[in-house]
Every structure is written in C-alpha cells, then in structure tokens.
Short mmCIF file of C-alpha atoms and ligand atoms in Angstrom, two decimals:
data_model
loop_
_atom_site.label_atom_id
_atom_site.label_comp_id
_atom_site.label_asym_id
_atom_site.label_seq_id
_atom_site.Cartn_x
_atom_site.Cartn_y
_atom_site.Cartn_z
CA UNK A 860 187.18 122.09 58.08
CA UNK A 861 186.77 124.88 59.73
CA UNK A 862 183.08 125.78 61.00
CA UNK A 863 183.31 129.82 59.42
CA UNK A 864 183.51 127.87 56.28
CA UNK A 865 180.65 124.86 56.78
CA UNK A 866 178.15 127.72 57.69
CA UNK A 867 179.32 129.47 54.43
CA UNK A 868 178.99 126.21 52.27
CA UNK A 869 175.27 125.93 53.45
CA UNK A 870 174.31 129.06 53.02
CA UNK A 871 175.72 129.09 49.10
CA UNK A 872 173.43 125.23 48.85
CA UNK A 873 170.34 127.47 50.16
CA UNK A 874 171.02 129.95 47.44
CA UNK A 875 171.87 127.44 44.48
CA UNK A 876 168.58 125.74 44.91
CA UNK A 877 166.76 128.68 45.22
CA UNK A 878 168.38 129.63 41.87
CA UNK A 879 167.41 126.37 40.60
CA UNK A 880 163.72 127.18 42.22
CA UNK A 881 164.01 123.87 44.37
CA UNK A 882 162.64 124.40 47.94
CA UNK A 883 163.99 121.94 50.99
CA UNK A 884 161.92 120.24 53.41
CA UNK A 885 161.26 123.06 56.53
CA UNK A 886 164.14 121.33 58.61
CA UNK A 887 166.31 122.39 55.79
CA UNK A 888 166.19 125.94 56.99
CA UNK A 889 166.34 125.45 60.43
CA UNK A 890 169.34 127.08 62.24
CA UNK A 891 171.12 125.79 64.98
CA UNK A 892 169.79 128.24 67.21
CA UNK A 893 166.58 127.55 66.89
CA UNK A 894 166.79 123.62 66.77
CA UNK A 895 167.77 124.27 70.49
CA UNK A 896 163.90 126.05 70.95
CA UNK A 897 161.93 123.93 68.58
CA UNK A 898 159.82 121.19 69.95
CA UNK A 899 162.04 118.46 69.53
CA UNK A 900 159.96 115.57 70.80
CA UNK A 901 158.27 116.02 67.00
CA UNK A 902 161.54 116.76 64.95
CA UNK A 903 162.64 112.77 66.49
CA UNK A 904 162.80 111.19 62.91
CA UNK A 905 164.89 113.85 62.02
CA UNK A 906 167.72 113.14 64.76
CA UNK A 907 166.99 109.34 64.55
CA UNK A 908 168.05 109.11 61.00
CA UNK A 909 170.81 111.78 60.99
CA UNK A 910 169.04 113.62 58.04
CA UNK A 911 169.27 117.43 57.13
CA UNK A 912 172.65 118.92 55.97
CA UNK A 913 176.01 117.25 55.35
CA UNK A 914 179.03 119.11 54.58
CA UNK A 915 182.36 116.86 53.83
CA UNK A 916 185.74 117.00 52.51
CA UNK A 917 186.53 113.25 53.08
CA UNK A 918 189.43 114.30 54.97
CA UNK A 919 190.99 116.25 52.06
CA UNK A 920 192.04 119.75 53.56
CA UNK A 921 190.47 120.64 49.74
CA UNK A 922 186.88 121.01 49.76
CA UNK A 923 186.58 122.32 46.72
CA UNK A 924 189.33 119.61 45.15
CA UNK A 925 187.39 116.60 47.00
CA UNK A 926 184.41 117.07 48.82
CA UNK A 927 180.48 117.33 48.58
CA UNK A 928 177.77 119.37 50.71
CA UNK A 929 174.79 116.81 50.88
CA UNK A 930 171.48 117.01 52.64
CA UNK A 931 169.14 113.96 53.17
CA UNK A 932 165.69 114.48 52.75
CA UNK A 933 164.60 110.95 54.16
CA UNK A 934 165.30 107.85 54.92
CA UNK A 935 164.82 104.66 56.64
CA UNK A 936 167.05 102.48 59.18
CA UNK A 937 168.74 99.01 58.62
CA UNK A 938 168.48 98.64 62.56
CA UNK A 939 165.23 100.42 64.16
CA UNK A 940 162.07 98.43 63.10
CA UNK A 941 160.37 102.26 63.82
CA UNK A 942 161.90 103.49 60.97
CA UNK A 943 161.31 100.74 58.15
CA UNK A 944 161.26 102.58 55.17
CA UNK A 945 162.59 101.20 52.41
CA UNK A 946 164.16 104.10 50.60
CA UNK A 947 166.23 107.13 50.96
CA UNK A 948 166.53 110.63 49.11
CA UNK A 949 169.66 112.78 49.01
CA UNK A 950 170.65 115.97 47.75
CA UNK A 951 174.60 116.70 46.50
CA UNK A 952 176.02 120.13 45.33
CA UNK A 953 178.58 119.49 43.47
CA UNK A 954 181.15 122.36 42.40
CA UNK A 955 182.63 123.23 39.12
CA UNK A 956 186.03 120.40 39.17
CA UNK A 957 185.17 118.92 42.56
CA UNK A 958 185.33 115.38 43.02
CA UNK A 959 183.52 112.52 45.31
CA UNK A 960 186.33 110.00 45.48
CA UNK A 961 185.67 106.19 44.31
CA UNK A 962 183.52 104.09 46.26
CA UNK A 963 180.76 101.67 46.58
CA UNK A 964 178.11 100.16 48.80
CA UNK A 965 177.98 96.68 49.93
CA UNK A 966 173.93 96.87 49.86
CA UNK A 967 172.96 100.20 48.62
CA UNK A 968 171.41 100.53 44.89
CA UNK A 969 171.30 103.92 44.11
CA UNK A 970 170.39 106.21 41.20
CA UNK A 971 172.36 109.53 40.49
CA UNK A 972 170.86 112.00 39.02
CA UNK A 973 171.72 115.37 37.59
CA UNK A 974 168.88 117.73 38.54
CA UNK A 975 170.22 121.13 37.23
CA UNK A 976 173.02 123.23 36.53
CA UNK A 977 176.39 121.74 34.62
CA UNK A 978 177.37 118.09 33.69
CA UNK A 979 177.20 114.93 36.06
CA UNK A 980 180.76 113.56 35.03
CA UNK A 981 180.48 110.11 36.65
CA UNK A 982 183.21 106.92 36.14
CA UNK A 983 182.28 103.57 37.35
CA UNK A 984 184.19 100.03 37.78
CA UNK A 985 182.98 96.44 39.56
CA UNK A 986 184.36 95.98 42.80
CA UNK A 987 186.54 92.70 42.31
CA UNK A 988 186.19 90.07 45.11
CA UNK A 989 189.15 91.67 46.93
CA UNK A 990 187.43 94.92 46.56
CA UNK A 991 189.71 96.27 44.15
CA UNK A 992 188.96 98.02 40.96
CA UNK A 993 187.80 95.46 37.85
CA UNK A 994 189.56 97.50 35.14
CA UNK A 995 188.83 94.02 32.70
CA UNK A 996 184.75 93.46 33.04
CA UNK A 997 182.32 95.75 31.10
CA UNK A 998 180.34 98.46 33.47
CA UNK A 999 176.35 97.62 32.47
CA UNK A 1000 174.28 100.34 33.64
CA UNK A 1001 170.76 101.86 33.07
CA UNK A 1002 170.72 105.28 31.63
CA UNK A 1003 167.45 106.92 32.08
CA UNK A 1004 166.36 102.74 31.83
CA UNK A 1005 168.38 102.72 28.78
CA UNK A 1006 170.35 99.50 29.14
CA UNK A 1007 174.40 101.00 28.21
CA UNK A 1008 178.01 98.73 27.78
CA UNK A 1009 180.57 101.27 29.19
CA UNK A 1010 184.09 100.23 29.28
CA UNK A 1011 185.19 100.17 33.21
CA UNK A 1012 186.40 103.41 33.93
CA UNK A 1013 184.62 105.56 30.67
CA UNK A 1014 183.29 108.75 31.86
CA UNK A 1015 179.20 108.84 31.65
CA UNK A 1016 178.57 112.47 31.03
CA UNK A 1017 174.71 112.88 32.55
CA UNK A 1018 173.19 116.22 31.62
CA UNK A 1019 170.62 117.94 33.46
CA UNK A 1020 167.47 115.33 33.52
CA UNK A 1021 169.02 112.44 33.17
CA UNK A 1022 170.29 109.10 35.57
CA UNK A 1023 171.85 106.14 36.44
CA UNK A 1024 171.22 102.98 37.89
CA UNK A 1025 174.17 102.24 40.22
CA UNK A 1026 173.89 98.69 41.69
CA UNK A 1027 175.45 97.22 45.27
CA UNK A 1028 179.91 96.77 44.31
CA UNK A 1029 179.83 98.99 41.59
CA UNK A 1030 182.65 101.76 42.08
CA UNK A 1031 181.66 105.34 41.07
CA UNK A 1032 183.31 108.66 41.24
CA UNK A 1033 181.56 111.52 40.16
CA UNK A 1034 182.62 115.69 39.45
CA UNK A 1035 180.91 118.41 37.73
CA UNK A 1036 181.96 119.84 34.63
CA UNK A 1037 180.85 123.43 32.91
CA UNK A 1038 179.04 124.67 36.02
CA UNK A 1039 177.88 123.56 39.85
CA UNK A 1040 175.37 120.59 39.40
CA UNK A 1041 172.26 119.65 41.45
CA UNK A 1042 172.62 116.40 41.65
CA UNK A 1043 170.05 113.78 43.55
CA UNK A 1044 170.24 110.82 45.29
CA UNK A 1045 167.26 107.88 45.28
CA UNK A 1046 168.36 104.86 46.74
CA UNK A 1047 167.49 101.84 48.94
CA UNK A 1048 168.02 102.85 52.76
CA UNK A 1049 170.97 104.84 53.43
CA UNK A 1050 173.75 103.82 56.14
CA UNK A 1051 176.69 106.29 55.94
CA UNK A 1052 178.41 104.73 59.38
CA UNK A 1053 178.70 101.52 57.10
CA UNK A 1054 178.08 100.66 53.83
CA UNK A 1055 180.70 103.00 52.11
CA UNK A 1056 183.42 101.27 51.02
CA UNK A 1057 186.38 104.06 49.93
CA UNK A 1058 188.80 102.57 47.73
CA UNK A 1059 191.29 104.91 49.36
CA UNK A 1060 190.01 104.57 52.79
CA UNK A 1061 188.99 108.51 53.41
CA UNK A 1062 186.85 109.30 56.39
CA UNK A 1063 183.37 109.58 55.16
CA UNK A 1064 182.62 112.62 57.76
CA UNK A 1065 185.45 115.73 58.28
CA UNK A 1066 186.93 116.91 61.82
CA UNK A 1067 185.39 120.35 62.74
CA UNK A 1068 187.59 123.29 64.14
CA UNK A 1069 184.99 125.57 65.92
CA UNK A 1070 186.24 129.06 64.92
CA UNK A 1071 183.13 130.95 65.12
CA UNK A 1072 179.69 129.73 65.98
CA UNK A 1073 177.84 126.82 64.63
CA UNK A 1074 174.81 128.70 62.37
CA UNK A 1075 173.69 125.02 61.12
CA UNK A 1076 174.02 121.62 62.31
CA UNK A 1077 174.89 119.19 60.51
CA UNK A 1078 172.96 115.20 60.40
CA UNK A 1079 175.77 113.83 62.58
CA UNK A 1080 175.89 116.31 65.41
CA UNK A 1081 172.71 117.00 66.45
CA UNK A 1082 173.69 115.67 70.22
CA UNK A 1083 174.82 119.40 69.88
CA UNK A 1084 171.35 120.95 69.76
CA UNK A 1085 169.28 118.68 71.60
CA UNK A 1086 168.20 118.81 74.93
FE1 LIG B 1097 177.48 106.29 46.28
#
C-alpha cells in the first residue's frame, strides 16, 4: 500500500466516527510529527502494546476488496507481566463490500460488534483439528447472549447494536453490507504477531511504499517516531 493512501484511509476513519459522534482516545489524533516532540517516556504503553491505528490490506493489492483500517484502544500482553491486563478493545471500519478474510485465534475470545452505520455481514465455521474449515458441525454462538444454531457457513447479519460471541477455533469472515459499519472489537488480550490463524495464509500487516510523507503512524512502526 502505498503511504499517500494509508494517510488518506485515516483521515476518512477520523471523519466516519466523528459522523457517528464517537471520539478516540487523544493518541488517536496524534500525527506522526508530533509523536516525534511528545514526551514519550509517558506515551510507553502506547508503543509497548503496538496500539493506535492499523491500516491493512492482508496483502491484497485491493483494500477496498480485502482489507480493514483498525485502531486499538487497549490492551494487555501475553509476555510482559507490566502489562497484565486481561482484555483488549479494537475499533474496525469496515467499507461498503469489503471483506476481512477467514480466520481464527488459537486463544482469543472475542465479541464483534456493529456499532453504527450499515450491516455486520459475518460467516463463521469450527476450525477442524487440521485447521481446516468444519463445513459438517453446527456454528453455536451468542447473539446479544441469545444462545443461536447457525448452519457452518450461514451469514449472521448484525445490525447496528447488536454482537457476537466468537470463541478460540471458530473461523469468521466478516463485510459490510448497505453502508460503511463501525464495528468494535472486545476481546481477551490481543496478539496480532501470533494468534491469527488465516485459512489462506495472508500477511496479517501490508508492505508500505513511502511515496509521500508518513502523516500517521501506524501500531507496528512506531520505531519510526521514537527517539
Ligand atoms: Fe478475529
């Protein structure tokens, strides 16, 4: 992706929530610029645990096709006994047709839910043991704690308000239909580096080509900004 276009994909999240009158955490609006003059020493947790914006394709070349722009509001570690919070909280644009491809999480449970705009499209399967899709045993989730039977693979259709319970092996790919959706993230601790398991193998974080200046960083390149 190119970095014209990352700046460009931020800037339209800062609007949409604004629209949606949702305001970020103060590190959300922090530019790259002035990450380089703020007093870092305090702004550690944020660097530690990667969190702030997130802007991937999963190696698609097709943002828009397959893709997500993400910021993490908090989380904990699996590793660093400083950090031992439990939980984790995500934000995820999604765009009108745009897909997160199927995958699960060895340890992460994890509810999705749709926060605003269109519908939370959302398709889930077990993992078999070979970590394969299960296209045979039912998908039971938790709608809004409403205990549902979905045949694997049956699209959930969450409008705004509502969520599901996604436990550890359970494949899930999600879109937006009928508008851009605001959707949320509240799970156990997050580890991006490795408990996503793609079940076509796509790189969880996109190659950057630096065409024009860098207006925000994103959580896995802050060794770009700090001193
Ligand atoms: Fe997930």
């Amino acid at each position: 992706m190119k970095r014209s276009f990352i700046n460009k994909i931020v800037d339209d999240a800062i609007e949409f929530s604004k629209s949606l009158n949702m305001t970020l955490p103060k590190f959300a609006y922090i530019s790259a610029d002035d990450w380089k003059k703020a007093d870092q020493e305090s702004w550690v947790e944020v660097f530690d645990l990667e969190l702030g914006w997130d802007v991937t394709d999963y190696g698609s070349d097709d943002f828009y096709k397959s893709g997500t722009c993400l910021f993490t509001l908090r989380n904990g570690s699996v590793t660093d006994p400083r950090y031992d919070k439990p939980y984790a909280e995500k934000m995820m644009i999604i765009e009108d047709g745009q897909v997160l491809p199927y995958h699960f999480h060895t340890f992460k449970m994890e509810d999705i839910l749709n926060r605003g705009g269109g519908e939370l499209c959302i398709k889930c399967y077990w993992a078999t043991e070979d970590n394969h899709l299960d296209t045979e045993r039912p998908v039971e989730l938790c709608v809004d704690s409403q205990k549902i039977v979905f045949k694997p693979g049956e699209v959930i259709r969450l409008l705004p308000g509502s969520g599901v319970t996604l436990p550890p092996r359970m494949y899930h790919s999600f879109w937006a239909e009928n508008g851009k959706v605001m959707s949320w993230e509240v799970s156990k601790v997050n580890d991006d580096h490795n408990d996503n398991h793609y079940l076509k193998g796509c790189p969880r974080f996109s190659e950057i080509e630096e065409d024009v200046p860098m207006k925000w960083c994103l959580c896995n390149e802050y060794d770009k900004v700090r001193k």
